[in-house]
Amino acid sequence: MARRNNFSVTGVLAALGVCTLALSSCATDGSELGLTAGEPRAVVGAHSIDEAAANAAEISGVLLLSAGQCFELSDPEGQPALLIFPSEAHVLSDGWPGMKIAGEEFRVGEHLSIGGGFHQLTDMDAEAVEKCQSSGEAFMVQAIPRHTAEPAGT
């Protein structure tokens, strides 16, 4: 006789709650990406700030929230890039949304220059971050963002 596993809704919700409390973000099986709880939300990856790895690419633009309330960087042409923050980043939701990384705060609407690298989302990654409702590429933040001068004409 085959054994049948019965999972109750309460059990599943309890497991999700533990995941959220323990890590402040959860990933789906097969993905190293997760979302922080609440809104705004940040996509967090299993990586840390790494200045040596930050030389691969750099993007500049305005820190924004996607339709799904996730952090993105919009380049001067208006193309968004979903940001994947390091595990030590924290969401700031004290009235003006932003992120705190290594003691530095970055708020929505600010112009930033970020070091890191572009990341192709796998199907499992896309499922893990589907609440973001983002379009465009994903960018893995590996160097602390720098505030930049506001572009001319804005």
PDB file of N, CA and C in Angstrom, residues 50-129:
ATOM      1  N   ASP A  50      30.832  42.272  -3.083  1.00  0.00           N
ATOM      2  CA  ASP A  50      32.132  41.764  -3.506  1.00  0.00           C
ATOM      3  C   ASP A  50      32.728  42.748  -4.500  1.00  0.00           C
ATOM      4  N   GLU A  51      33.542  43.675  -4.000  1.00  0.00           N
ATOM      5  CA  GLU A  51      34.116  44.715  -4.857  1.00  0.00           C
ATOM      6  C   GLU A  51      34.898  44.130  -6.037  1.00  0.00           C
ATOM      7  N   ALA A  52      35.580  43.003  -5.842  1.00  0.00           N
ATOM      8  CA  ALA A  52      36.373  42.406  -6.915  1.00  0.00           C
ATOM      9  C   ALA A  52      35.476  41.935  -8.066  1.00  0.00           C
ATOM     10  N   ALA A  53      34.307  41.409  -7.752  1.00  0.00           N
ATOM     11  CA  ALA A  53      33.391  40.912  -8.785  1.00  0.00           C
ATOM     12  C   ALA A  53      32.599  42.034  -9.433  1.00  0.00           C
ATOM     13  N   ALA A  54      32.652  43.221  -8.865  1.00  0.00           N
ATOM     14  CA  ALA A  54      31.821  44.324  -9.339  1.00  0.00           C
ATOM     15  C   ALA A  54      32.315  44.940 -10.634  1.00  0.00           C
ATOM     16  N   ASN A  55      33.478  44.561 -11.097  1.00  0.00           N
ATOM     17  CA  ASN A  55      34.036  45.176 -12.291  1.00  0.00           C
ATOM     18  C   ASN A  55      33.445  44.636 -13.583  1.00  0.00           C
ATOM     19  N   ALA A  56      32.609  43.618 -13.499  1.00  0.00           N
ATOM     20  CA  ALA A  56      32.044  43.005 -14.700  1.00  0.00           C
ATOM     21  C   ALA A  56      31.155  43.978 -15.469  1.00  0.00           C
ATOM     22  N   ALA A  57      30.330  44.722 -14.775  1.00  0.00           N
ATOM     23  CA  ALA A  57      29.411  45.653 -15.439  1.00  0.00           C
ATOM     24  C   ALA A  57      29.026  46.760 -14.473  1.00  0.00           C
ATOM     25  N   GLU A  58      28.552  47.837 -15.034  1.00  0.00           N
ATOM     26  CA  GLU A  58      28.041  48.938 -14.220  1.00  0.00           C
ATOM     27  C   GLU A  58      26.821  49.504 -14.921  1.00  0.00           C
ATOM     28  N   ILE A  59      25.790  49.787 -14.147  1.00  0.00           N
ATOM     29  CA  ILE A  59      24.621  50.448 -14.712  1.00  0.00           C
ATOM     30  C   ILE A  59      24.336  51.700 -13.896  1.00  0.00           C
ATOM     31  N   SER A  60      23.764  52.661 -14.543  1.00  0.00           N
ATOM     32  CA  SER A  60      23.385  53.918 -13.895  1.00  0.00           C
ATOM     33  C   SER A  60      21.948  54.216 -14.251  1.00  0.00           C
ATOM     34  N   GLY A  61      21.263  54.843 -13.333  1.00  0.00           N
ATOM     35  CA  GLY A  61      19.888  55.223 -13.595  1.00  0.00           C
ATOM     36  C   GLY A  61      19.176  55.629 -12.326  1.00  0.00           C
ATOM     37  N   VAL A  62      17.865  55.653 -12.404  1.00  0.00           N
ATOM     38  CA  VAL A  62      17.021  56.082 -11.301  1.00  0.00           C
ATOM     39  C   VAL A  62      16.440  54.854 -10.609  1.00  0.00           C
ATOM     40  N   LEU A  63      16.527  54.822  -9.278  1.00  0.00           N
ATOM     41  CA  LEU A  63      15.938  53.741  -8.494  1.00  0.00           C
ATOM     42  C   LEU A  63      14.426  53.915  -8.466  1.00  0.00           C
ATOM     43  N   LEU A  64      13.704  52.884  -8.923  1.00  0.00           N
ATOM     44  CA  LEU A  64      12.241  52.922  -9.016  1.00  0.00           C
ATOM     45  C   LEU A  64      11.637  51.661  -8.419  1.00  0.00           C
ATOM     46  N   LEU A  65      10.320  51.660  -8.298  1.00  0.00           N
ATOM     47  CA  LEU A  65       9.576  50.461  -7.918  1.00  0.00           C
ATOM     48  C   LEU A  65       8.790  49.981  -9.135  1.00  0.00           C
ATOM     49  N   SER A  66       8.804  48.671  -9.363  1.00  0.00           N
ATOM     50  CA  SER A  66       8.036  48.080 -10.466  1.00  0.00           C
ATOM     51  C   SER A  66       6.554  48.085 -10.108  1.00  0.00           C
ATOM     52  N   ALA A  67       5.724  47.661 -11.054  1.00  0.00           N
ATOM     53  CA  ALA A  67       4.282  47.542 -10.798  1.00  0.00           C
ATOM     54  C   ALA A  67       4.017  46.589  -9.631  1.00  0.00           C
ATOM     55  N   GLY A  68       4.893  45.622  -9.427  1.00  0.00           N
ATOM     56  CA  GLY A  68       4.761  44.672  -8.324  1.00  0.00           C
ATOM     57  C   GLY A  68       5.453  45.121  -7.052  1.00  0.00           C
ATOM     58  N   GLN A  69       5.889  46.384  -7.004  1.00  0.00           N
ATOM     59  CA  GLN A  69       6.521  46.997  -5.841  1.00  0.00           C
ATOM     60  C   GLN A  69       7.896  46.411  -5.511  1.00  0.00           C
ATOM     61  N   CYS A  70       8.678  46.052  -6.546  1.00  0.00           N
ATOM     62  CA  CYS A  70      10.059  45.590  -6.376  1.00  0.00           C
ATOM     63  C   CYS A  70      11.004  46.657  -6.923  1.00  0.00           C
ATOM     64  N   PHE A  71      12.213  46.686  -6.407  1.00  0.00           N
ATOM     65  CA  PHE A  71      13.181  47.697  -6.805  1.00  0.00           C
ATOM     66  C   PHE A  71      13.784  47.397  -8.169  1.00  0.00           C
ATOM     67  N   GLU A  72      13.821  48.427  -9.005  1.00  0.00           N
ATOM     68  CA  GLU A  72      14.411  48.365 -10.338  1.00  0.00           C
ATOM     69  C   GLU A  72      15.268  49.613 -10.531  1.00  0.00           C
ATOM     70  N   LEU A  73      16.150  49.552 -11.512  1.00  0.00           N
ATOM     71  CA  LEU A  73      16.911  50.725 -11.913  1.00  0.00           C
ATOM     72  C   LEU A  73      16.540  51.007 -13.361  1.00  0.00           C
ATOM     73  N   SER A  74      16.086  52.220 -13.629  1.00  0.00           N
ATOM     74  CA  SER A  74      15.689  52.616 -14.982  1.00  0.00           C
ATOM     75  C   SER A  74      16.835  53.399 -15.606  1.00  0.00           C
ATOM     76  N   ASP A  75      17.347  52.900 -16.737  1.00  0.00           N
ATOM     77  CA  ASP A  75      18.467  53.581 -17.393  1.00  0.00           C
ATOM     78  C   ASP A  75      17.968  54.850 -18.093  1.00  0.00           C
ATOM     79  N   PRO A  76      18.881  55.678 -18.618  1.00  0.00           N
ATOM     80  CA  PRO A  76      18.471  56.937 -19.256  1.00  0.00           C
ATOM     81  C   PRO A  76      17.480  56.769 -20.408  1.00  0.00           C
ATOM     82  N   GLU A  77      17.465  55.586 -21.046  1.00  0.00           N
ATOM     83  CA  GLU A  77      16.499  55.332 -22.122  1.00  0.00           C
ATOM     84  C   GLU A  77      15.171  54.812 -21.585  1.00  0.00           C
ATOM     85  N   GLY A  78      15.060  54.665 -20.268  1.00  0.00           N
ATOM     86  CA  GLY A  78      13.818  54.202 -19.651  1.00  0.00           C
ATOM     87  C   GLY A  78      13.673  52.697 -19.567  1.00  0.00           C
ATOM     88  N   GLN A  79      14.747  51.947 -19.885  1.00  0.00           N
ATOM     89  CA  GLN A  79      14.695  50.490 -19.807  1.00  0.00           C
ATOM     90  C   GLN A  79      14.943  50.051 -18.364  1.00  0.00           C
ATOM     91  N   PRO A  80      14.036  49.254 -17.797  1.00  0.00           N
ATOM     92  CA  PRO A  80      14.205  48.831 -16.402  1.00  0.00           C
ATOM     93  C   PRO A  80      15.096  47.601 -16.269  1.00  0.00           C
ATOM     94  N   ALA A  81      15.762  47.504 -15.138  1.00  0.00           N
ATOM     95  CA  ALA A  81      16.504  46.302 -14.772  1.00  0.00           C
ATOM     96  C   ALA A  81      16.101  45.958 -13.341  1.00  0.00           C
ATOM     97  N   LEU A  82      15.541  44.771 -13.163  1.00  0.00           N
ATOM     98  CA  LEU A  82      15.205  44.289 -11.830  1.00  0.00           C
ATOM     99  C   LEU A  82      16.501  44.132 -11.059  1.00  0.00           C
ATOM    100  N   LEU A  83      16.567  44.660  -9.839  1.00  0.00           N
ATOM    101  CA  LEU A  83      17.779  44.589  -9.041  1.00  0.00           C
ATOM    102  C   LEU A  83      17.731  43.392  -8.094  1.00  0.00           C
ATOM    103  N   ILE A  84      18.819  42.640  -8.077  1.00  0.00           N
ATOM    104  CA  ILE A  84      18.975  41.516  -7.148  1.00  0.00           C
ATOM    105  C   ILE A  84      20.012  41.960  -6.127  1.00  0.00           C
ATOM    106  N   PHE A  85      19.561  42.179  -4.908  1.00  0.00           N
ATOM    107  CA  PHE A  85      20.424  42.713  -3.861  1.00  0.00           C
ATOM    108  C   PHE A  85      21.141  41.593  -3.117  1.00  0.00           C
ATOM    109  N   PRO A  86      22.284  41.934  -2.504  1.00  0.00           N
ATOM    110  CA  PRO A  86      22.994  40.940  -1.698  1.00  0.00           C
ATOM    111  C   PRO A  86      22.231  40.613  -0.426  1.00  0.00           C
ATOM    112  N   SER A  87      22.588  39.499   0.159  1.00  0.00           N
ATOM    113  CA  SER A  87      21.869  39.003   1.328  1.00  0.00           C
ATOM    114  C   SER A  87      21.882  39.974   2.499  1.00  0.00           C
ATOM    115  N   GLU A  88      22.878  40.855   2.596  1.00  0.00           N
ATOM    116  CA  GLU A  88      22.937  41.778   3.738  1.00  0.00           C
ATOM    117  C   GLU A  88      22.159  43.076   3.534  1.00  0.00           C
ATOM    118  N   ALA A  89      21.478  43.247   2.420  1.00  0.00           N
ATOM    119  CA  ALA A  89      20.690  44.453   2.155  1.00  0.00           C
ATOM    120  C   ALA A  89      19.363  44.406   2.925  1.00  0.00           C
ATOM    121  N   HIS A  90      18.861  45.588   3.292  1.00  0.00           N
ATOM    122  CA  HIS A  90      17.604  45.693   4.032  1.00  0.00           C
ATOM    123  C   HIS A  90      16.693  46.716   3.372  1.00  0.00           C
ATOM    124  N   VAL A  91      15.407  46.405   3.310  1.00  0.00           N
ATOM    125  CA  VAL A  91      14.409  47.326   2.753  1.00  0.00           C
ATOM    126  C   VAL A  91      14.108  48.413   3.773  1.00  0.00           C
ATOM    127  N   LEU A  92      14.036  49.649   3.300  1.00  0.00           N
ATOM    128  CA  LEU A  92      13.615  50.788   4.117  1.00  0.00           C
ATOM    129  C   LEU A  92      12.197  51.141   3.700  1.00  0.00           C
ATOM    130  N   SER A  93      11.282  51.063   4.623  1.00  0.00           N
ATOM    131  CA  SER A  93       9.881  51.350   4.285  1.00  0.00           C
ATOM    132  C   SER A  93       9.301  52.357   5.265  1.00  0.00           C
ATOM    133  N   ASP A  94      10.106  53.335   5.615  1.00  0.00           N
ATOM    134  CA  ASP A  94       9.713  54.334   6.612  1.00  0.00           C
ATOM    135  C   ASP A  94       9.131  55.593   5.981  1.00  0.00           C
ATOM    136  N   GLY A  95       8.301  55.437   4.978  1.00  0.00           N
ATOM    137  CA  GLY A  95       7.675  56.584   4.322  1.00  0.00           C
ATOM    138  C   GLY A  95       8.243  56.848   2.942  1.00  0.00           C
ATOM    139  N   TRP A  96       9.558  56.791   2.766  1.00  0.00           N
ATOM    140  CA  TRP A  96      10.201  56.972   1.469  1.00  0.00           C
ATOM    141  C   TRP A  96      10.976  55.694   1.206  1.00  0.00           C
ATOM    142  N   PRO A  97      10.456  54.796   0.363  1.00  0.00           N
ATOM    143  CA  PRO A  97      11.058  53.472   0.184  1.00  0.00           C
ATOM    144  C   PRO A  97      12.491  53.539  -0.324  1.00  0.00           C
ATOM    145  N   GLY A  98      13.267  52.584   0.129  1.00  0.00           N
ATOM    146  CA  GLY A  98      14.649  52.512  -0.314  1.00  0.00           C
ATOM    147  C   GLY A  98      15.310  51.247   0.195  1.00  0.00           C
ATOM    148  N   MET A  99      16.620  51.208   0.043  1.00  0.00           N
ATOM    149  CA  MET A  99      17.426  50.063   0.467  1.00  0.00           C
ATOM    150  C   MET A  99      18.583  50.574   1.306  1.00  0.00           C
ATOM    151  N   LYS A 100      19.022  49.725   2.230  1.00  0.00           N
ATOM    152  CA  LYS A 100      20.194  50.016   3.040  1.00  0.00           C
ATOM    153  C   LYS A 100      21.182  48.884   2.832  1.00  0.00           C
ATOM    154  N   ILE A 101      22.396  49.249   2.389  1.00  0.00           N
ATOM    155  CA  ILE A 101      23.450  48.272   2.136  1.00  0.00           C
ATOM    156  C   ILE A 101      24.729  48.802   2.766  1.00  0.00           C
ATOM    157  N   ALA A 102      25.339  47.996   3.621  1.00  0.00           N
ATOM    158  CA  ALA A 102      26.616  48.349   4.256  1.00  0.00           C
ATOM    159  C   ALA A 102      26.575  49.755   4.868  1.00  0.00           C
ATOM    160  N   GLY A 103      25.475  50.086   5.525  1.00  0.00           N
ATOM    161  CA  GLY A 103      25.345  51.365   6.211  1.00  0.00           C
ATOM    162  C   GLY A 103      24.943  52.531   5.332  1.00  0.00           C
ATOM    163  N   GLU A 104      24.850  52.332   4.024  1.00  0.00           N
ATOM    164  CA  GLU A 104      24.454  53.390   3.088  1.00  0.00           C
ATOM    165  C   GLU A 104      22.979  53.223   2.720  1.00  0.00           C
ATOM    166  N   GLU A 105      22.258  54.342   2.646  1.00  0.00           N
ATOM    167  CA  GLU A 105      20.846  54.319   2.260  1.00  0.00           C
ATOM    168  C   GLU A 105      20.673  54.878   0.857  1.00  0.00           C
ATOM    169  N   PHE A 106      19.805  54.216   0.092  1.00  0.00           N
ATOM    170  CA  PHE A 106      19.491  54.618  -1.272  1.00  0.00           C
ATOM    171  C   PHE A 106      17.981  54.612  -1.409  1.00  0.00           C
ATOM    172  N   ARG A 107      17.402  55.739  -1.840  1.00  0.00           N
ATOM    173  CA  ARG A 107      15.949  55.899  -1.875  1.00  0.00           C
ATOM    174  C   ARG A 107      15.410  55.972  -3.297  1.00  0.00           C
ATOM    175  N   VAL A 108      14.147  55.562  -3.444  1.00  0.00           N
ATOM    176  CA  VAL A 108      13.455  55.637  -4.726  1.00  0.00           C
ATOM    177  C   VAL A 108      13.517  57.073  -5.233  1.00  0.00           C
ATOM    178  N   GLY A 109      13.826  57.210  -6.521  1.00  0.00           N
ATOM    179  CA  GLY A 109      13.936  58.524  -7.147  1.00  0.00           C
ATOM    180  C   GLY A 109      15.356  59.028  -7.245  1.00  0.00           C
ATOM    181  N   GLU A 110      16.283  58.411  -6.517  1.00  0.00           N
ATOM    182  CA  GLU A 110      17.679  58.845  -6.565  1.00  0.00           C
ATOM    183  C   GLU A 110      18.393  58.246  -7.776  1.00  0.00           C
ATOM    184  N   HIS A 111      19.357  58.967  -8.275  1.00  0.00           N
ATOM    185  CA  HIS A 111      20.187  58.516  -9.395  1.00  0.00           C
ATOM    186  C   HIS A 111      21.372  57.759  -8.822  1.00  0.00           C
ATOM    187  N   LEU A 112      21.566  56.527  -9.291  1.00  0.00           N
ATOM    188  CA  LEU A 112      22.611  55.659  -8.766  1.00  0.00           C
ATOM    189  C   LEU A 112      23.464  55.088  -9.875  1.00  0.00           C
ATOM    190  N   SER A 113      24.668  54.702  -9.501  1.00  0.00           N
ATOM    191  CA  SER A 113      25.554  53.935 -10.356  1.00  0.00           C
ATOM    192  C   SER A 113      25.901  52.684  -9.558  1.00  0.00           C
ATOM    193  N   ILE A 114      25.628  51.504 -10.139  1.00  0.00           N
ATOM    194  CA  ILE A 114      25.753  50.242  -9.407  1.00  0.00           C
ATOM    195  C   ILE A 114      26.691  49.308 -10.154  1.00  0.00           C
ATOM    196  N   GLY A 115      27.611  48.683  -9.420  1.00  0.00           N
ATOM    197  CA  GLY A 115      28.512  47.693  -9.996  1.00  0.00           C
ATOM    198  C   GLY A 115      27.974  46.298  -9.758  1.00  0.00           C
ATOM    199  N   GLY A 116      28.209  45.410 -10.697  1.00  0.00           N
ATOM    200  CA  GLY A 116      27.751  44.034 -10.559  1.00  0.00           C
ATOM    201  C   GLY A 116      27.731  43.339 -11.889  1.00  0.00           C
ATOM    202  N   GLY A 117      26.669  42.605 -12.144  1.00  0.00           N
ATOM    203  CA  GLY A 117      26.581  41.899 -13.409  1.00  0.00           C
ATOM    204  C   GLY A 117      25.153  41.542 -13.751  1.00  0.00           C
ATOM    205  N   PHE A 118      24.890  41.431 -15.045  1.00  0.00           N
ATOM    206  CA  PHE A 118      23.553  41.049 -15.494  1.00  0.00           C
ATOM    207  C   PHE A 118      23.344  39.563 -15.247  1.00  0.00           C
ATOM    208  N   HIS A 119      22.116  39.211 -14.941  1.00  0.00           N
ATOM    209  CA  HIS A 119      21.768  37.839 -14.575  1.00  0.00           C
ATOM    210  C   HIS A 119      20.570  37.400 -15.409  1.00  0.00           C
ATOM    211  N   GLN A 120      20.727  36.298 -16.118  1.00  0.00           N
ATOM    212  CA  GLN A 120      19.618  35.718 -16.872  1.00  0.00           C
ATOM    213  C   GLN A 120      18.775  34.887 -15.920  1.00  0.00           C
ATOM    214  N   LEU A 121      17.521  35.246 -15.750  1.00  0.00           N
ATOM    215  CA  LEU A 121      16.636  34.511 -14.840  1.00  0.00           C
ATOM    216  C   LEU A 121      16.269  33.160 -15.437  1.00  0.00           C
ATOM    217  N   THR A 122      16.435  32.113 -14.658  1.00  0.00           N
ATOM    218  CA  THR A 122      15.965  30.793 -15.060  1.00  0.00           C
ATOM    219  C   THR A 122      14.455  30.760 -14.862  1.00  0.00           C
ATOM    220  N   ASP A 123      13.813  29.705 -15.308  1.00  0.00           N
ATOM    221  CA  ASP A 123      12.370  29.572 -15.078  1.00  0.00           C
ATOM    222  C   ASP A 123      12.061  29.578 -13.584  1.00  0.00           C
ATOM    223  N   MET A 124      12.913  28.922 -12.792  1.00  0.00           N
ATOM    224  CA  MET A 124      12.690  28.878 -11.342  1.00  0.00           C
ATOM    225  C   MET A 124      12.916  30.241 -10.709  1.00  0.00           C
ATOM    226  N   ASP A 125      13.923  30.997 -11.201  1.00  0.00           N
ATOM    227  CA  ASP A 125      14.145  32.358 -10.711  1.00  0.00           C
ATOM    228  C   ASP A 125      12.934  33.233 -11.020  1.00  0.00           C
ATOM    229  N   ALA A 126      12.445  33.136 -12.259  1.00  0.00           N
ATOM    230  CA  ALA A 126      11.292  33.937 -12.676  1.00  0.00           C
ATOM    231  C   ALA A 126      10.076  33.632 -11.808  1.00  0.00           C
ATOM    232  N   GLU A 127       9.893  32.358 -11.462  1.00  0.00           N
ATOM    233  CA  GLU A 127       8.787  31.980 -10.581  1.00  0.00           C
ATOM    234  C   GLU A 127       8.978  32.576  -9.192  1.00  0.00           C
ATOM    235  N   ALA A 128      10.215  32.584  -8.702  1.00  0.00           N
ATOM    236  CA  ALA A 128      10.500  33.110  -7.364  1.00  0.00           C
ATOM    237  C   ALA A 128      10.214  34.606  -7.266  1.00  0.00           C
ATOM    238  N   VAL A 129      10.354  35.333  -8.374  1.00  0.00           N
ATOM    239  CA  VAL A 129      10.183  36.790  -8.347  1.00  0.00           C
ATOM    240  C   VAL A 129       8.970  37.261  -9.140  1.00  0.00           C
TER     241      VAL A 129
END
